[in-house]
């Protein structure tokens, strides 16, 4: 039966993502607006276990909506996969009077959330990852900022590639998922996009197209490579050797995780944070907030974790036509 | 019966919006990929009537995806409401061998498109406006860039407002529609958001809240005002007089229309441009491309123009809770 | 005889400027590195009189170097021109153990600093104003950020001006000084630059050049107007009426004061803050830190206030040749 | 005896740098304003030898001042060190009627310029390199943009470093010169700055400071490493192993070369371009334009190449005090 929560804890877990602060702020402010207390749990599940728990009021989140990173900090916590450790986590929640938790993170973080929910702590997941690789939702906190950061960096690399008539291999984040690569590939007008989901390892074909492009007078050749494929330096060397075209690799790296969030990330993260609190106030638990088919909705965590997601085929197909 | 087009014209009409170049580029490149010819029509319907029509090839749109504005330029053309003038427009299309047109613009531009379609020129509309005020679609080209531009400017005004403990009235674009104001209001953590759709003219209540905020130690007070309400200077003066709090008005103005498009605007505008060409290649006419419920779709122009759109209530409600 | 200070106060006064936080941070950290205590005085001389004085340690300024505005806030304080009020200010310094002060601000603020110095409080001025209108120095804190903010906004206005073939009148900050207008005028490739120092009120000549430019096929016409000349809206209307060219005015306003400081503003403001502390540690008083002829130097306040500064003639002359 | 030039050639050579287009534009427009003809030489000395020479007029440089890279493209040309090749270059100049050349590049490019001058082509060098490593001048085209690009990227890395309590080793450009590293080190408030000019290879001391910092509660540890020192990945691994603090390396790479130039780079590059033309019009040759002690000046190329430059000691010393 639905039990309304009194004290809401909030934590960020896994990799940080721009917009997490907007979500935290929304959890805090919406909870206060609904007459709840709020506690911030620092450093994800690790901080929960270490009882790094702080009281939060409206001013705790003043001037944070525009900040990158997460003011609660984050950490990975492998031991939270063990049943005993999960039980300890739930116990610590009860000790601190936390009867509801908002967990901002990715699929791994939701698995922990599910365990807490089963142990009697009402728990809501909010999707936060720059990789967009959470199947139940069309939006994840941080992706929009990350693709803009990557795109702007690639625009700059393109300037110098054109000036020197170079080929550039640019590696963007995304271990298992090529969303950042696909979006940047289209947005930067790149000649090749290498996605983990589609990669056929046919480097000879790429080399052939570079040689043809150069014959037609192409002044640069931009290859966007996803982290999940990697080996950007080796690919650059192989291309330079085979084509004679000067080729440079750039690995954009962790800068893609930071920076002031975009408008979309601020607005959607705020909405999801508020929505998570609303669910807790309705006595809900074991749910994930999602943005699906143009609406903010929520799913059962099991259901959400079982969903599948694939690279949008139409976008992938036009990425080849528009070069 | 479906007739496949051979030569596709493309024009931008109404107010310019960042991302229009990505859409033009996609029309050109997708059309070429499908074996069509492409003609660029400069300065909207006015340029059509003046026969400012140029041949376009793949290089005509090189290095344009990252540029603000529209390389085809744009203009308003009131006389295109007259039947005779529309007939002349269709005739000029035929004279130049244009049997399909992609019109990138807002509702007014789609009315012209509808007339050309009736006159036998296959016509597809693509929604381009920073105001997001096209009912059939959740996305319009330029909105994402414009809200980010406005948001970043407001972040800066906020810095100086806080330093001086000022109240700031900041006017953003949106004559009939408050989408930019609502999004910036949330994204900038502003204290008040004045939308044409919701405005109750209760300035006394605003003044009361400012006085209360100051008592509680608030270091700034940001009011986002939509162009459709206007009178920002007068409002600022009224507030300063009534509250004693130094108050300044800023009208962000036309800078919101320009700038290099965001990743979303580049990707979605590219997709819509390609999609419009695909429709023409299927023999379709009198359609508008839209993004609705998480998908790229198309509607009959009449149907699209008859739709209604309202400010999302949940976003509006949380905008008050999160302050 | 030189007396070494023990407790250094720091305040920001007059209009805020990006980089002031870098200067405050440098004062705090350099003073601590030299074994001094530091007190922050909030809201300029007004805060001194109200005894809004806080202890500062190294963490007080953590993560502030990248922030716009001033964490100490600022205010104008007309009454500090009175001898009695100045005496009270010096007394309050002594009461709080402050025997040295760093005053970050403009010429008006330095006059106050001079008075405190005469009253026995060792005082050093640091030039902070976005207007660059402090005669003794080639650099003032905030100018570099402000011109970049204005330039980027004008780049955006230019996009839409070109798309619509408009004339744009853009008003930038600078009441008595045209430095921002001159720099933006050159950096944005504008057709006209109206500076308070040079303005001849010959609007007919401008109108004539616009008409000629249009005849030659110019797609936009950008006029940068300094705040000190003002009347941008009236000028736009006059031009539109006389030329038939659609003309819009934009007043960039207070956004020019905010934003994360540029690299130069962070580095130079840090250097000036540290340099001011070094002067106090050498027992100096009544000095202004300056950047002159490629070096950081210091001047007697009287001497500094008596200097004259003019718009660089070579830059002004090329601004006309390069259009 | 001074001979006034009639046709001015302009080329960019060596690594590209943001602002080179502003310089090219200024050369073209100033030359036209003085009644000269202008020819653009593509791809540096290599393009000269290949006779890739184009006529330029005022519109050739329209809308280029805000663009990164160089519209004339650039290349390194080792064979231009040979006397025969230099003679051929001078001959090609004469063949195309070019009696004056502006060479925008670094020290290597000026050596070529010197040879052309001796062979009777009036030649002026303009300092263009993001590395600031040209001894005769306090300003080089592109440095200001590059340090801002690097700084903004490092701000983003810092967000995620703080969120994860990581140590970050960030490698910025600068093979022989640590100016970018020093400026970013100060501007980003980094804990360590490793400069080629100062590097003592005492990694144990760095490791010790990281351990101490962590004990004091430091949430991040940023190390700026210059390209000339390199080995960022190895250093990161060594630190992580020795301290137990998660450590990541980021190599910013070629993005530092691109992007729209800052206001300073646009204004100073424009001024230097115009100044170079003025020198040619006065019949000067074998000179380098410089910005020294707050003024635009010019030096004999031999004299310029013989000068020495060192890292500013005061900046380096405060970089340690302000952490």
Coordinates of N, CA, C and O in Angstrom, one line a residue, chain A residues 22 25-27 29-30 33-34 58 62-66 138 144 147-148 151-152 155 158 162 182-184 186-190 218-220 260-264 266-268 270-272 274-276 278 291-296 314-315 317-318 321-323, chain B residues 22 25-27 29-30 33-34 58 62-66 138 144 147-148 151-152 155 158 162 182-184 186-190 218-220 260-264 266-268 270-272 274-276 278 291-296 314-315 317-318 321-323:
Chain A
X22 N 21.1 20.4 -11.8 CA 19.7 20.9 -12.0 C 18.7 19.8 -11.4 O 17.7 20.2 -10.8
X25 N 18.9 20.0 -7.6 CA 18.2 21.2 -7.2 C 16.7 21.0 -7.2 O 16.0 21.4 -6.3
X26 N 16.2 20.4 -8.3 CA 14.8 20.2 -8.4 C 14.3 19.2 -7.4 O 13.2 19.5 -6.8
X27 N 15.0 18.2 -7.1 CA 14.6 17.3 -6.0 C 14.5 18.0 -4.7 O 13.4 17.9 -4.0
X29 N 14.2 21.4 -4.1 CA 13.2 22.4 -4.1 C 11.8 21.9 -4.1 O 10.9 22.4 -3.5
X30 N 11.6 20.9 -5.0 CA 10.2 20.3 -5.1 C 9.8 19.6 -3.8 O 8.7 19.7 -3.4
X33 N 8.9 22.2 -1.4 CA 7.6 22.7 -1.8 C 6.4 21.8 -1.3 O 5.3 22.3 -1.1
X34 N 6.7 20.5 -1.2 CA 5.7 19.6 -0.8 C 5.8 19.2 0.6 O 5.2 18.3 1.1
X58 N 16.8 25.0 0.8 CA 16.7 25.7 -0.5 C 18.0 26.3 -0.9 O 18.4 26.3 -2.1
X62 N 21.4 26.8 -4.2 CA 21.4 28.2 -4.9 C 22.5 28.2 -5.9 O 23.6 27.8 -5.6
X63 N 22.3 28.8 -7.0 CA 23.3 29.1 -8.0 C 24.0 27.8 -8.4 O 25.2 27.8 -8.7
X64 N 23.3 26.7 -8.5 CA 23.9 25.4 -8.9 C 23.4 25.0 -10.3 O 24.0 24.1 -10.9
X65 N 22.3 25.5 -10.7 CA 21.7 25.0 -11.9 C 22.6 25.2 -13.2 O 22.5 24.4 -14.1
X66 N 23.4 26.2 -13.1 CA 24.3 26.4 -14.3 C 25.7 25.8 -14.1 O 26.5 25.9 -15.0
X138 N 14.2 8.4 -24.2 CA 14.8 9.1 -25.3 C 15.7 10.2 -24.9 O 16.4 10.8 -25.7
X144 N 22.8 16.1 -24.1 CA 22.7 17.3 -24.9 C 23.9 18.2 -24.7 O 24.5 18.7 -25.7
X147 N 27.1 16.4 -26.3 CA 27.2 16.4 -27.8 C 27.6 17.8 -28.3 O 28.3 18.0 -29.3
X148 N 27.1 18.8 -27.6 CA 27.4 20.2 -28.0 C 28.9 20.5 -27.7 O 29.6 21.1 -28.5
X151 N 30.8 18.6 -30.3 CA 30.6 19.3 -31.6 C 31.4 20.5 -31.8 O 32.1 20.8 -32.8
X152 N 31.4 21.4 -30.7 CA 32.2 22.6 -30.8 C 33.7 22.3 -30.9 O 34.4 23.1 -31.6
X155 N 34.3 21.2 -34.5 CA 34.3 22.4 -35.3 C 35.7 23.1 -35.4 O 36.2 23.5 -36.4
X158 N 38.2 20.9 -37.2 CA 37.9 21.0 -38.6 C 38.6 22.3 -39.2 O 39.1 22.2 -40.4
X162 N 41.2 21.8 -42.3 CA 41.0 22.4 -43.6 C 42.2 23.2 -44.0 O 42.6 23.2 -45.1
X182 N 27.3 9.5 -33.5 CA 26.3 9.7 -34.6 C 25.9 11.1 -34.7 O 25.9 11.7 -35.8
X183 N 25.5 11.7 -33.6 CA 25.0 13.1 -33.6 C 26.1 14.0 -34.0 O 25.9 14.9 -34.8
X184 N 27.3 13.9 -33.5 CA 28.4 14.7 -33.9 C 28.8 14.5 -35.4 O 29.1 15.4 -36.1
X186 N 26.8 13.8 -37.8 CA 25.9 14.6 -38.6 C 26.1 16.1 -38.4 O 26.2 16.8 -39.4
X187 N 26.2 16.5 -37.2 CA 26.3 17.9 -36.9 C 27.6 18.6 -37.4 O 27.6 19.7 -37.7
X188 N 28.6 17.8 -37.4 CA 29.9 18.3 -37.9 C 30.1 18.0 -39.4 O 31.2 18.4 -39.9
X189 N 29.2 17.4 -40.0 CA 29.3 17.2 -41.4 C 30.5 16.3 -41.7 O 31.3 16.5 -42.7
X190 N 30.7 15.3 -40.9 CA 31.9 14.5 -41.0 C 31.8 13.4 -42.1 O 30.7 13.0 -42.5
X218 N 38.6 17.5 -52.0 CA 38.2 17.6 -50.6 C 39.3 18.2 -49.8 O 40.4 17.7 -49.8
X219 N 39.1 19.3 -49.0 CA 40.1 19.9 -48.3 C 40.3 19.3 -46.9 O 41.3 19.7 -46.2
X220 N 39.4 18.5 -46.4 CA 39.6 17.9 -45.1 C 38.8 16.6 -45.2 O 38.0 16.3 -46.1
X260 N 29.0 23.9 -18.2 CA 27.7 24.4 -17.8 C 26.6 23.7 -18.7 O 26.8 23.7 -19.9
X261 N 25.6 23.2 -18.1 CA 24.6 22.4 -18.9 C 23.9 23.3 -19.9 O 23.6 24.5 -19.7
X262 N 23.5 22.7 -21.0 CA 22.7 23.4 -22.0 C 21.3 23.6 -21.5 O 20.9 23.1 -20.4
X263 N 20.5 24.4 -22.2 CA 19.1 24.8 -21.8 C 18.3 23.5 -21.6 O 17.6 23.3 -20.7
X264 N 18.4 22.6 -22.6 CA 17.6 21.4 -22.6 C 18.0 20.5 -21.4 O 17.1 20.0 -20.7
X266 N 19.2 21.6 -18.6 CA 18.7 22.2 -17.3 C 17.2 22.0 -17.2 O 16.7 21.7 -16.1
X267 N 16.5 22.2 -18.3 CA 15.0 22.1 -18.2 C 14.5 20.7 -18.0 O 13.7 20.4 -17.1
X268 N 15.1 19.7 -18.7 CA 14.6 18.3 -18.6 C 15.1 17.7 -17.3 O 14.4 17.0 -16.7
X270 N 15.6 19.3 -14.5 CA 14.8 19.9 -13.5 C 13.4 19.2 -13.5 O 12.9 18.9 -12.4
X271 N 12.9 19.0 -14.7 CA 11.6 18.3 -14.7 C 11.6 16.9 -14.2 O 10.7 16.5 -13.4
X272 N 12.6 16.2 -14.5 CA 12.8 14.8 -14.0 C 13.0 14.8 -12.5 O 12.4 13.9 -11.9
X274 N 11.9 17.0 -10.3 CA 10.6 17.3 -9.7 C 9.6 16.1 -9.9 O 8.9 15.8 -8.9
X275 N 9.6 15.5 -11.0 CA 8.7 14.4 -11.3 C 9.1 13.2 -10.4 O 8.1 12.5 -9.8
X276 N 10.3 13.0 -10.1 CA 10.7 11.9 -9.2 C 10.2 12.2 -7.8 O 9.7 11.2 -7.1
X278 N 7.5 13.9 -7.1 CA 6.1 13.7 -7.2 C 5.7 12.3 -7.1 O 4.7 11.9 -6.4
X291 N 11.7 10.0 -20.5 CA 11.1 10.9 -21.5 C 10.9 10.0 -22.7 O 11.9 9.6 -23.3
X292 N 9.7 9.7 -23.0 CA 9.4 8.8 -24.1 C 8.3 9.3 -25.0 O 7.3 9.7 -24.5
X293 N 8.5 9.2 -26.3 CA 7.5 9.7 -27.2 C 7.0 11.1 -26.9 O 5.8 11.3 -27.0
X294 N 7.9 11.9 -26.5 CA 7.5 13.3 -26.3 C 6.8 13.6 -25.0 O 6.3 14.8 -24.8
X295 N 6.9 12.7 -24.0 CA 6.3 12.9 -22.7 C 7.2 12.5 -21.6 O 7.9 11.5 -21.7
X296 N 7.1 13.1 -20.4 CA 7.7 12.6 -19.2 C 6.8 11.5 -18.6 O 5.6 11.7 -18.4
X314 N 17.2 5.9 -39.5 CA 17.1 7.0 -40.5 C 18.2 8.0 -40.4 O 18.8 8.4 -41.4
X315 N 18.5 8.4 -39.1 CA 19.7 9.3 -38.9 C 21.0 8.7 -39.5 O 21.8 9.4 -40.1
X317 N 21.3 6.5 -41.8 CA 21.3 6.5 -43.3 C 21.6 7.9 -43.9 O 22.3 8.0 -44.8
X318 N 20.9 8.9 -43.3 CA 21.2 10.2 -43.9 C 22.6 10.7 -43.7 O 23.2 11.5 -44.4
X321 N 24.3 10.0 -46.7 CA 23.9 10.8 -47.9 C 24.3 12.3 -47.9 O 24.5 12.9 -49.0
X322 N 24.4 12.8 -46.7 CA 24.6 14.3 -46.6 C 26.1 14.7 -46.7 O 26.4 15.9 -46.7
X323 N 27.0 13.8 -46.8 CA 28.4 14.2 -46.8 C 28.8 14.8 -48.2 O 28.4 14.2 -49.2
Chain B
X22 N 21.5 24.1 -42.2 CA 21.6 22.7 -42.1 C 20.5 22.0 -42.9 O 20.7 21.0 -43.6
X25 N 21.2 22.5 -46.6 CA 22.3 21.6 -47.0 C 21.8 20.2 -47.2 O 22.1 19.5 -48.1
X26 N 20.9 19.8 -46.3 CA 20.3 18.4 -46.3 C 19.4 18.3 -47.6 O 19.4 17.3 -48.2
X27 N 18.6 19.3 -47.9 CA 17.8 19.3 -49.1 C 18.7 19.1 -50.3 O 18.5 18.2 -51.1
X29 N 21.9 18.1 -50.6 CA 22.7 16.8 -50.6 C 21.8 15.6 -50.8 O 22.2 14.7 -51.5
X30 N 20.7 15.6 -50.1 CA 19.8 14.4 -50.2 C 19.2 14.3 -51.6 O 19.1 13.3 -52.2
X33 N 21.8 13.0 -53.9 CA 22.0 11.6 -53.6 C 20.9 10.8 -54.3 O 21.1 9.6 -54.7
X34 N 19.7 11.4 -54.5 CA 18.6 10.7 -55.1 C 18.5 11.0 -56.6 O 17.5 10.8 -57.3
X58 N 26.7 20.1 -54.7 CA 27.1 19.7 -53.3 C 28.0 20.8 -52.7 O 27.9 21.0 -51.5
X62 N 28.8 23.5 -48.9 CA 30.0 23.2 -48.1 C 30.2 24.2 -47.0 O 30.1 25.4 -47.1
X63 N 30.6 23.6 -45.8 CA 30.9 24.5 -44.6 C 29.8 25.4 -44.3 O 30.1 26.6 -43.8
X64 N 28.6 25.0 -44.5 CA 27.5 25.9 -44.1 C 26.7 25.3 -42.8 O 26.0 26.1 -42.2
X65 N 26.9 24.1 -42.5 CA 26.1 23.5 -41.4 C 26.3 24.2 -40.1 O 25.5 24.2 -39.3
X66 N 27.5 24.8 -39.9 CA 27.8 25.4 -38.6 C 27.5 26.9 -38.6 O 27.7 27.6 -37.6
X138 N 6.7 19.2 -32.2 CA 7.3 19.5 -30.9 C 8.7 20.1 -31.1 O 9.3 20.6 -30.1
X144 N 16.1 25.6 -30.3 CA 17.1 25.1 -29.3 C 18.3 26.0 -29.3 O 18.8 26.3 -28.2
X147 N 17.1 29.4 -27.4 CA 17.0 29.3 -26.0 C 18.4 29.2 -25.3 O 18.6 29.8 -24.2
X148 N 19.3 28.6 -25.9 CA 20.6 28.5 -25.4 C 21.3 29.9 -25.4 O 22.0 30.3 -24.5
X151 N 19.6 31.9 -22.7 CA 20.0 31.4 -21.4 C 21.4 31.9 -21.0 O 21.7 32.3 -19.9
X152 N 22.4 31.8 -22.0 CA 23.7 32.2 -21.7 C 23.8 33.7 -21.4 O 24.6 34.1 -20.5
X155 N 22.4 34.2 -17.9 CA 23.4 33.8 -16.9 C 24.4 35.0 -16.6 O 24.7 35.2 -15.5
X158 N 22.7 37.7 -14.7 CA 22.5 37.3 -13.4 C 23.8 37.5 -12.5 O 23.7 37.9 -11.4
X162 N 23.5 39.8 -9.2 CA 23.9 39.3 -7.9 C 24.9 40.3 -7.2 O 24.8 40.6 -6.1
X182 N 9.6 30.5 -21.1 CA 9.4 29.5 -20.1 C 10.6 28.6 -19.9 O 11.1 28.4 -18.8
X183 N 11.3 28.3 -21.0 CA 12.5 27.5 -20.9 C 13.6 28.2 -20.2 O 14.3 27.7 -19.4
X184 N 13.8 29.5 -20.6 CA 14.8 30.3 -20.0 C 14.5 30.5 -18.5 O 15.4 30.5 -17.6
X186 N 13.0 28.5 -16.5 CA 13.4 27.4 -15.7 C 14.9 27.2 -15.7 O 15.6 27.0 -14.7
X187 N 15.5 27.3 -16.9 CA 17.0 27.1 -17.0 C 17.8 28.1 -16.3 O 18.9 27.8 -15.8
X188 N 17.3 29.3 -16.1 CA 18.1 30.3 -15.4 C 17.7 30.5 -14.0 O 18.2 31.4 -13.3
X189 N 16.8 29.6 -13.5 CA 16.3 29.7 -12.1 C 15.8 31.1 -11.8 O 16.0 31.6 -10.7
X190 N 15.0 31.6 -12.7 CA 14.4 33.0 -12.5 C 13.3 33.0 -11.6 O 12.6 32.0 -11.4
X218 N 17.4 37.4 -0.4 CA 17.7 37.1 -1.8 C 18.6 38.2 -2.5 O 18.3 39.3 -2.3
X219 N 19.6 37.7 -3.1 CA 20.6 38.7 -3.7 C 20.3 39.2 -5.1 O 21.0 40.1 -5.6
X220 N 19.4 38.5 -5.7 CA 19.0 39.0 -7.0 C 17.5 38.6 -7.3 O 17.0 37.8 -6.5
X260 N 26.0 30.2 -34.4 CA 26.1 28.8 -34.9 C 25.1 27.9 -34.2 O 24.9 27.9 -33.0
X261 N 24.4 27.1 -35.0 CA 23.4 26.2 -34.4 C 23.9 25.2 -33.4 O 25.0 24.7 -33.6
X262 N 23.1 24.8 -32.5 CA 23.4 23.8 -31.5 C 23.4 22.4 -32.3 O 22.9 22.3 -33.4
X263 N 23.9 21.4 -31.6 CA 23.9 20.1 -32.1 C 22.5 19.6 -32.5 O 22.3 19.1 -33.6
X264 N 21.5 19.8 -31.6 CA 20.2 19.4 -31.9 C 19.6 20.1 -33.1 O 19.0 19.4 -34.0
X266 N 21.3 21.3 -35.6 CA 22.0 20.8 -36.8 C 21.4 19.4 -37.2 O 21.2 19.1 -38.4
X267 N 21.3 18.5 -36.2 CA 20.9 17.2 -36.5 C 19.4 17.1 -36.9 O 19.1 16.5 -37.9
X268 N 18.5 17.8 -36.2 CA 17.1 17.7 -36.5 C 16.8 18.5 -37.8 O 16.0 18.0 -38.6
X270 N 18.9 18.8 -40.3 CA 19.4 18.0 -41.4 C 18.4 16.9 -41.7 O 18.1 16.6 -42.8
X271 N 17.9 16.3 -40.6 CA 16.9 15.2 -40.8 C 15.7 15.6 -41.5 O 15.1 15.0 -42.4
X272 N 15.1 16.8 -41.1 CA 13.9 17.3 -41.7 C 14.1 17.7 -43.2 O 13.2 17.4 -44.0
X274 N 16.3 16.3 -45.2 CA 16.4 15.0 -46.0 C 15.0 14.4 -46.1 O 14.6 13.9 -47.2
X275 N 14.2 14.4 -45.0 CA 12.9 13.8 -45.0 C 12.0 14.5 -46.0 O 11.2 13.9 -46.7
X276 N 12.1 15.8 -46.1 CA 11.3 16.6 -47.1 C 11.6 16.1 -48.5 O 10.7 16.0 -49.3
X278 N 12.8 13.2 -49.3 CA 12.2 11.8 -49.5 C 10.7 11.9 -49.8 O 10.3 11.1 -50.6
X291 N 8.2 16.9 -36.0 CA 8.7 15.9 -35.0 C 7.7 15.8 -33.9 O 7.4 16.8 -33.2
X292 N 7.1 14.7 -33.8 CA 5.9 14.6 -32.9 C 6.0 13.3 -32.1 O 6.2 12.2 -32.7
X293 N 5.9 13.4 -30.8 CA 5.9 12.2 -30.0 C 7.2 11.3 -30.2 O 7.1 10.1 -30.3
X294 N 8.3 12.0 -30.4 CA 9.5 11.3 -30.5 C 9.9 10.8 -31.9 O 10.8 10.0 -32.0
X295 N 9.1 11.2 -32.9 CA 9.4 10.6 -34.3 C 9.3 11.7 -35.3 O 8.5 12.7 -35.1
X296 N 10.0 11.6 -36.4 CA 9.8 12.4 -37.5 C 8.6 11.9 -38.3 O 8.6 10.7 -38.7
X314 N 2.9 21.1 -16.9 CA 3.8 20.6 -15.8 C 5.0 21.4 -15.7 O 5.4 21.8 -14.6
X315 N 5.6 21.8 -16.9 CA 6.8 22.7 -16.8 C 6.4 24.0 -16.2 O 7.2 24.6 -15.4
X317 N 4.1 24.6 -14.0 CA 3.9 24.5 -12.6 C 5.2 24.3 -11.8 O 5.4 25.0 -10.8
X318 N 6.1 23.5 -12.3 CA 7.4 23.4 -11.6 C 8.2 24.6 -11.6 O 9.0 24.9 -10.7
X321 N 7.6 26.1 -8.4 CA 8.0 25.4 -7.2 C 9.5 25.4 -7.0 O 10.0 25.4 -5.9
X322 N 10.3 25.6 -8.1 CA 11.7 25.4 -8.0 C 12.5 26.6 -7.7 O 13.7 26.6 -7.5
X323 N 11.8 27.7 -7.6 CA 12.5 29.0 -7.3 C 13.0 29.0 -5.8 O 12.3 28.7 -4.9

